[in-house]
Amino acid sequence: MRTVLVLGSTGSLGSCVLEVLRQHGYKIRATARTPLKAEQLKPWAHEVVVCDPTKAETLPPALVQGVDYIISALGKSLRLTDRSRTSFHEVDFKGNLNVLRLAQQHAPHLQKFVYVGAFSGEECPHVAYFRAHEDFAQALRQSGFAFSIIKPPALFSAFLDLLPRARDGKLTSLGDGDTITNPIHEQEVAEVCVQALTQPGNDTLELGGPVAYTRLELIQLLGKAVGKKHVIPSMPYWLVQAFLPLLRLFNRSWYEKVAFFVEVTKTDCVAPVKGRLRLEDYLAQHV
């Protein structure tokens, strides 16, 4: 059995990666930041190591020793309900870099490192979320390991966090809501990650779902899923951008998230179509 180390295995994408790996007969080593989360992972992984990738001193050499592959879905949550004060740089860049450096020291025969990055991140270096992803992607390219960098524009699971606000009629549209994107099911991204393990060479794979929605259509889909039909108010960009400097002073984590949301709603984010599943069907299954 080939051994795969999975980072970020407690997240929505990471849990799908564990499922696909088990289906393909891999031996799974996962990470968890607390003993409680480690217990939750035990039914899905053969080994669970309690550590915090953002803190290099918590990473034992045994984490990577004997590992054939690494898949990283490690990243800071974009949910506004997430209260952690860590930055995207600390989690998405530094956390992944700490594991990469550990592998360079203690797993020189690692066959491949698969990393889930951010679609179009290279076009937005001024946004902390994108910069953290791209900085690590560059470090991975220079690591000497074979690699695959997977870039979805958004995962379906991200919209589940908005359902409570949709039920309360509290969703608003930034700007006109006319820019488009094609989110993809996290299960389909997980399948691509696992397939990439045995693909020869280095590559960057951009992948999106089969339907491109406007930002306004996405909000309307959420309302429809919870049985709410109402006029969706629009918030002008100038108002949000005027508020951002003040937010940065009081809560840098929230500032980075809001700055990300502003950026992605201003531009089209449409990746090559690789997925088959539709968001409206996904929402219907989870309401």
Coordinates of C-alpha atoms in Angstrom, one line a residue:
M1 CA 0.0 0.0 0.0
R2 CA 1.2 3.5 -0.9
T3 CA 1.0 6.0 1.9
V4 CA -0.5 9.4 1.4
L5 CA -0.2 12.3 3.9
V6 CA -3.3 14.5 3.8
L7 CA -3.1 18.0 5.2
G8 CA -6.3 19.9 5.9
S9 CA -8.2 16.6 6.2
T10 CA -10.9 17.9 8.6
G11 CA -12.2 20.4 6.0
S12 CA -14.9 19.7 3.4
L13 CA -12.4 19.1 0.6
G14 CA -10.0 17.2 2.9
S15 CA -12.7 14.8 4.0
C16 CA -13.6 14.1 0.4
V17 CA -9.9 13.4 -0.3
L18 CA -9.8 10.8 2.5
E19 CA -12.9 9.1 1.0
V20 CA -11.4 8.9 -2.5
L21 CA -8.1 7.6 -1.2
R22 CA -9.8 4.9 0.8
Q23 CA -11.7 3.9 -2.4
H24 CA -8.4 3.5 -4.2
G25 CA -6.8 1.5 -1.5
Y26 CA -4.2 3.9 -0.2
K27 CA -2.8 4.0 3.3
I28 CA -3.8 7.3 4.8
R29 CA -1.9 9.5 7.3
A30 CA -3.8 12.6 8.3
T31 CA -3.1 15.6 10.5
A32 CA -5.3 17.1 13.2
R33 CA -4.7 20.2 15.4
T34 CA -6.4 18.8 18.5
P35 CA -6.9 15.3 20.0
L36 CA -10.6 15.7 19.6
K37 CA -10.3 16.2 15.9
A38 CA -7.9 13.3 15.7
E39 CA -10.5 11.1 17.3
Q40 CA -13.0 12.2 14.6
L41 CA -10.5 11.3 11.9
K42 CA -9.6 7.8 13.1
P43 CA -12.5 6.0 11.2
W44 CA -11.2 7.6 8.0
A45 CA -7.4 7.4 8.3
H46 CA -4.9 4.6 9.2
E47 CA -2.8 7.1 11.2
V48 CA -3.5 10.5 12.7
V49 CA -0.8 12.8 13.8
V50 CA -1.7 15.7 16.2
C51 CA 0.2 18.8 15.1
D52 CA -0.2 22.3 13.9
P53 CA 1.5 22.9 10.5
T54 CA 1.7 26.6 11.2
K55 CA 4.1 25.8 14.1
A56 CA 7.2 24.0 12.8
E57 CA 8.2 22.9 16.3
T58 CA 5.0 20.7 16.5
L59 CA 5.9 18.7 13.3
P60 CA 7.8 15.5 14.1
P61 CA 10.0 14.0 11.3
A62 CA 7.8 10.9 11.6
L63 CA 5.0 12.9 10.0
V64 CA 6.6 12.6 6.6
Q65 CA 8.9 9.6 7.0
G66 CA 7.7 6.7 4.9
V67 CA 5.2 8.8 3.0
D68 CA 5.0 8.3 -0.8
Y69 CA 2.7 11.2 -1.6
I70 CA 1.3 14.4 0.0
I71 CA -2.0 16.0 -0.8
S72 CA -2.6 19.4 0.8
A73 CA -6.0 20.9 1.2
L74 CA -4.7 23.0 4.1
G75 CA -5.9 26.5 4.2
K76 CA -7.5 29.1 6.5
S77 CA -11.3 29.1 6.4
L78 CA -13.0 31.8 4.5
R79 CA -16.1 31.7 6.7
L80 CA -16.9 35.0 8.4
T81 CA -18.1 32.9 11.4
D82 CA -14.5 31.6 11.8
R83 CA -13.0 33.4 14.8
S84 CA -9.4 32.5 14.4
R85 CA -7.0 35.4 14.1
T86 CA -4.4 33.7 12.0
S87 CA -3.7 35.2 8.6
F88 CA -3.8 33.5 5.2
H89 CA 0.0 33.9 5.1
E90 CA 0.4 32.0 8.3
V91 CA -1.9 29.1 7.3
D92 CA -2.0 28.8 3.5
F93 CA 1.7 29.8 3.0
K94 CA 3.6 29.1 6.2
G95 CA 1.7 26.0 7.2
N96 CA 2.3 24.3 3.9
L97 CA 5.9 25.5 3.7
N98 CA 6.7 24.0 7.1
V99 CA 5.5 20.6 5.9
L100 CA 7.3 21.0 2.5
R101 CA 10.6 21.8 4.3
L102 CA 10.1 18.9 6.6
A103 CA 9.7 16.6 3.6
Q104 CA 12.8 18.0 2.0
Q105 CA 14.7 17.0 5.1
H106 CA 13.1 13.7 6.0
A107 CA 11.3 12.4 2.9
P108 CA 13.8 12.9 0.0
H109 CA 12.1 10.2 -2.0
L110 CA 8.6 11.7 -1.9
Q111 CA 7.1 10.9 -5.2
K112 CA 4.7 13.8 -5.6
F113 CA 3.2 16.8 -3.7
V114 CA -0.4 17.7 -4.8
Y115 CA -1.5 21.2 -3.6
V116 CA -4.9 22.8 -3.9
G117 CA -4.3 26.4 -4.8
A118 CA -6.5 29.2 -6.0
F119 CA -7.8 29.8 -9.5
S120 CA -6.5 33.1 -11.1
G121 CA -4.4 33.8 -8.0
E122 CA -1.5 35.0 -10.0
E123 CA -3.6 37.9 -11.2
C124 CA -4.3 39.2 -7.8
P125 CA -1.0 39.4 -5.8
H126 CA -2.4 42.4 -3.8
V127 CA -5.0 40.2 -2.1
A128 CA -3.7 38.3 0.9
Y129 CA -5.6 35.1 0.1
F130 CA -4.3 34.8 -3.4
R131 CA -0.8 35.9 -2.6
A132 CA -0.5 33.2 0.1
H133 CA -1.6 30.5 -2.3
E134 CA 0.7 31.7 -5.1
D135 CA 3.7 32.1 -2.8
F136 CA 3.5 28.5 -1.7
A137 CA 2.8 27.3 -5.3
Q138 CA 6.1 29.0 -6.3
A139 CA 8.0 27.4 -3.4
L140 CA 6.6 24.0 -4.4
R141 CA 7.7 24.5 -8.0
Q142 CA 11.2 25.2 -6.7
S143 CA 11.3 22.3 -4.2
G144 CA 12.7 19.6 -6.4
F145 CA 9.7 17.4 -5.8
A146 CA 7.3 16.4 -8.6
F147 CA 4.1 18.4 -8.1
S148 CA 0.5 19.0 -9.2
I149 CA -1.2 22.3 -8.4
I150 CA -5.0 22.1 -8.5
K151 CA -6.9 25.4 -9.0
P152 CA -10.7 25.5 -8.6
P153 CA -12.5 28.9 -8.6
A154 CA -14.8 27.9 -5.7
L155 CA -16.1 24.8 -4.0
F156 CA -19.8 24.0 -3.6
S157 CA -19.4 23.6 0.1
A158 CA -18.5 27.3 0.5
F159 CA -22.1 28.1 -0.2
L160 CA -23.5 25.9 2.6
D161 CA -22.2 28.5 5.1
L162 CA -24.5 31.1 3.5
L163 CA -27.7 29.1 3.8
P164 CA -28.5 30.5 7.4
R165 CA -28.2 34.0 6.1
A166 CA -30.4 33.1 3.1
R167 CA -33.1 31.8 5.4
D168 CA -33.0 35.1 7.4
G169 CA -33.1 37.1 4.1
K170 CA -29.8 38.8 5.0
L171 CA -27.8 38.1 1.8
T172 CA -26.8 41.1 -0.3
S173 CA -25.1 41.5 -3.6
L174 CA -21.8 43.4 -4.0
G175 CA -22.2 45.8 -7.0
D176 CA -24.5 44.7 -9.8
G177 CA -23.7 41.0 -9.3
D178 CA -23.1 40.5 -13.0
T179 CA -19.7 38.9 -12.9
I180 CA -19.6 35.1 -13.4
T181 CA -17.9 32.0 -12.0
N182 CA -18.3 28.3 -12.2
P183 CA -17.9 26.6 -8.8
I184 CA -17.2 22.9 -8.6
H185 CA -18.2 20.0 -6.3
E186 CA -15.4 19.3 -3.8
Q187 CA -15.8 15.5 -4.5
E188 CA -14.8 16.1 -8.1
V189 CA -11.8 18.2 -7.0
A190 CA -10.8 15.4 -4.6
E191 CA -11.0 12.8 -7.4
V192 CA -8.6 15.0 -9.5
C193 CA -6.2 15.3 -6.6
V194 CA -6.0 11.5 -6.2
Q195 CA -5.7 11.0 -9.9
A196 CA -2.8 13.5 -10.0
L197 CA -0.7 11.4 -7.6
T198 CA 0.3 8.9 -10.3
Q199 CA 0.3 11.3 -13.3
P200 CA 3.9 11.7 -14.5
G201 CA 5.6 15.1 -14.6
N202 CA 4.6 18.5 -13.1
D203 CA 1.4 20.3 -13.9
T204 CA -1.1 23.0 -13.0
L205 CA -4.7 21.9 -13.4
E206 CA -7.5 24.5 -13.5
L207 CA -11.0 23.1 -13.1
G208 CA -14.5 24.4 -12.7
G209 CA -18.1 23.2 -12.8
P210 CA -20.4 22.8 -15.8
V211 CA -22.4 25.9 -15.1
A212 CA -21.3 29.6 -15.0
Y213 CA -23.5 31.7 -12.7
T214 CA -23.5 35.4 -12.1
R215 CA -22.9 36.4 -8.5
L216 CA -26.6 37.5 -8.3
E217 CA -27.8 34.1 -9.6
L218 CA -25.8 32.4 -6.9
I219 CA -27.6 34.4 -4.2
Q220 CA -30.9 33.7 -5.9
L221 CA -30.1 29.9 -5.9
L222 CA -29.4 30.0 -2.2
G223 CA -32.7 31.8 -1.6
K224 CA -34.6 29.3 -3.8
A225 CA -32.9 26.4 -1.9
V226 CA -34.4 27.6 1.4
G227 CA -37.7 28.7 0.0
K228 CA -37.1 32.4 0.2
K229 CA -37.9 34.8 -2.6
H230 CA -37.3 38.4 -1.9
V231 CA -35.6 41.5 -3.5
I232 CA -31.9 41.2 -3.0
P233 CA -30.3 44.5 -1.9
S234 CA -27.1 45.7 -3.6
M235 CA -24.2 47.2 -1.7
P236 CA -22.0 49.5 -3.8
Y237 CA -18.3 48.7 -3.9
W238 CA -17.2 52.2 -2.9
L239 CA -19.0 51.7 0.5
V240 CA -17.3 48.4 1.3
Q241 CA -13.9 49.7 0.1
A242 CA -14.3 52.8 2.3
F243 CA -14.9 50.6 5.3
L244 CA -11.9 48.2 4.6
P245 CA -9.1 50.4 6.1
L246 CA -11.0 50.7 9.4
L247 CA -11.7 46.9 9.5
R248 CA -8.0 46.3 9.0
L249 CA -7.2 48.1 12.2
F250 CA -9.6 46.1 14.3
N251 CA -9.7 42.7 12.8
R252 CA -7.0 41.7 10.2
S253 CA -8.6 38.3 9.6
W254 CA -11.9 39.7 8.7
Y255 CA -10.3 42.4 6.6
E256 CA -8.4 39.8 4.5
K257 CA -11.6 37.8 4.0
V258 CA -13.7 40.8 3.0
A259 CA -10.9 42.0 0.7
F260 CA -11.0 38.6 -1.0
F261 CA -14.8 38.7 -1.5
V262 CA -14.6 42.2 -2.9
E263 CA -12.0 41.1 -5.4
V264 CA -13.7 37.9 -6.6
T265 CA -17.0 39.6 -7.1
K266 CA -15.5 42.3 -9.3
T267 CA -14.1 40.0 -11.9
D268 CA -15.1 36.9 -13.9
C269 CA -13.6 33.7 -12.5
V270 CA -14.4 30.9 -15.0
A271 CA -12.2 27.9 -15.0
P272 CA -12.1 25.2 -17.8
V273 CA -15.1 22.9 -17.3
K274 CA -14.0 19.6 -15.7
G275 CA -16.9 18.9 -13.3
R276 CA -20.3 17.4 -14.1
L277 CA -22.4 18.2 -11.0
R278 CA -24.6 21.3 -10.6
L279 CA -24.7 23.6 -7.6
E280 CA -28.5 23.7 -7.5
D281 CA -28.7 19.9 -7.2
Y282 CA -26.0 20.0 -4.4
L283 CA -27.9 22.6 -2.4
A284 CA -31.1 20.6 -2.7
Q285 CA -29.4 17.6 -1.2
H286 CA -28.0 19.7 1.8
V287 CA -31.0 21.8 2.8

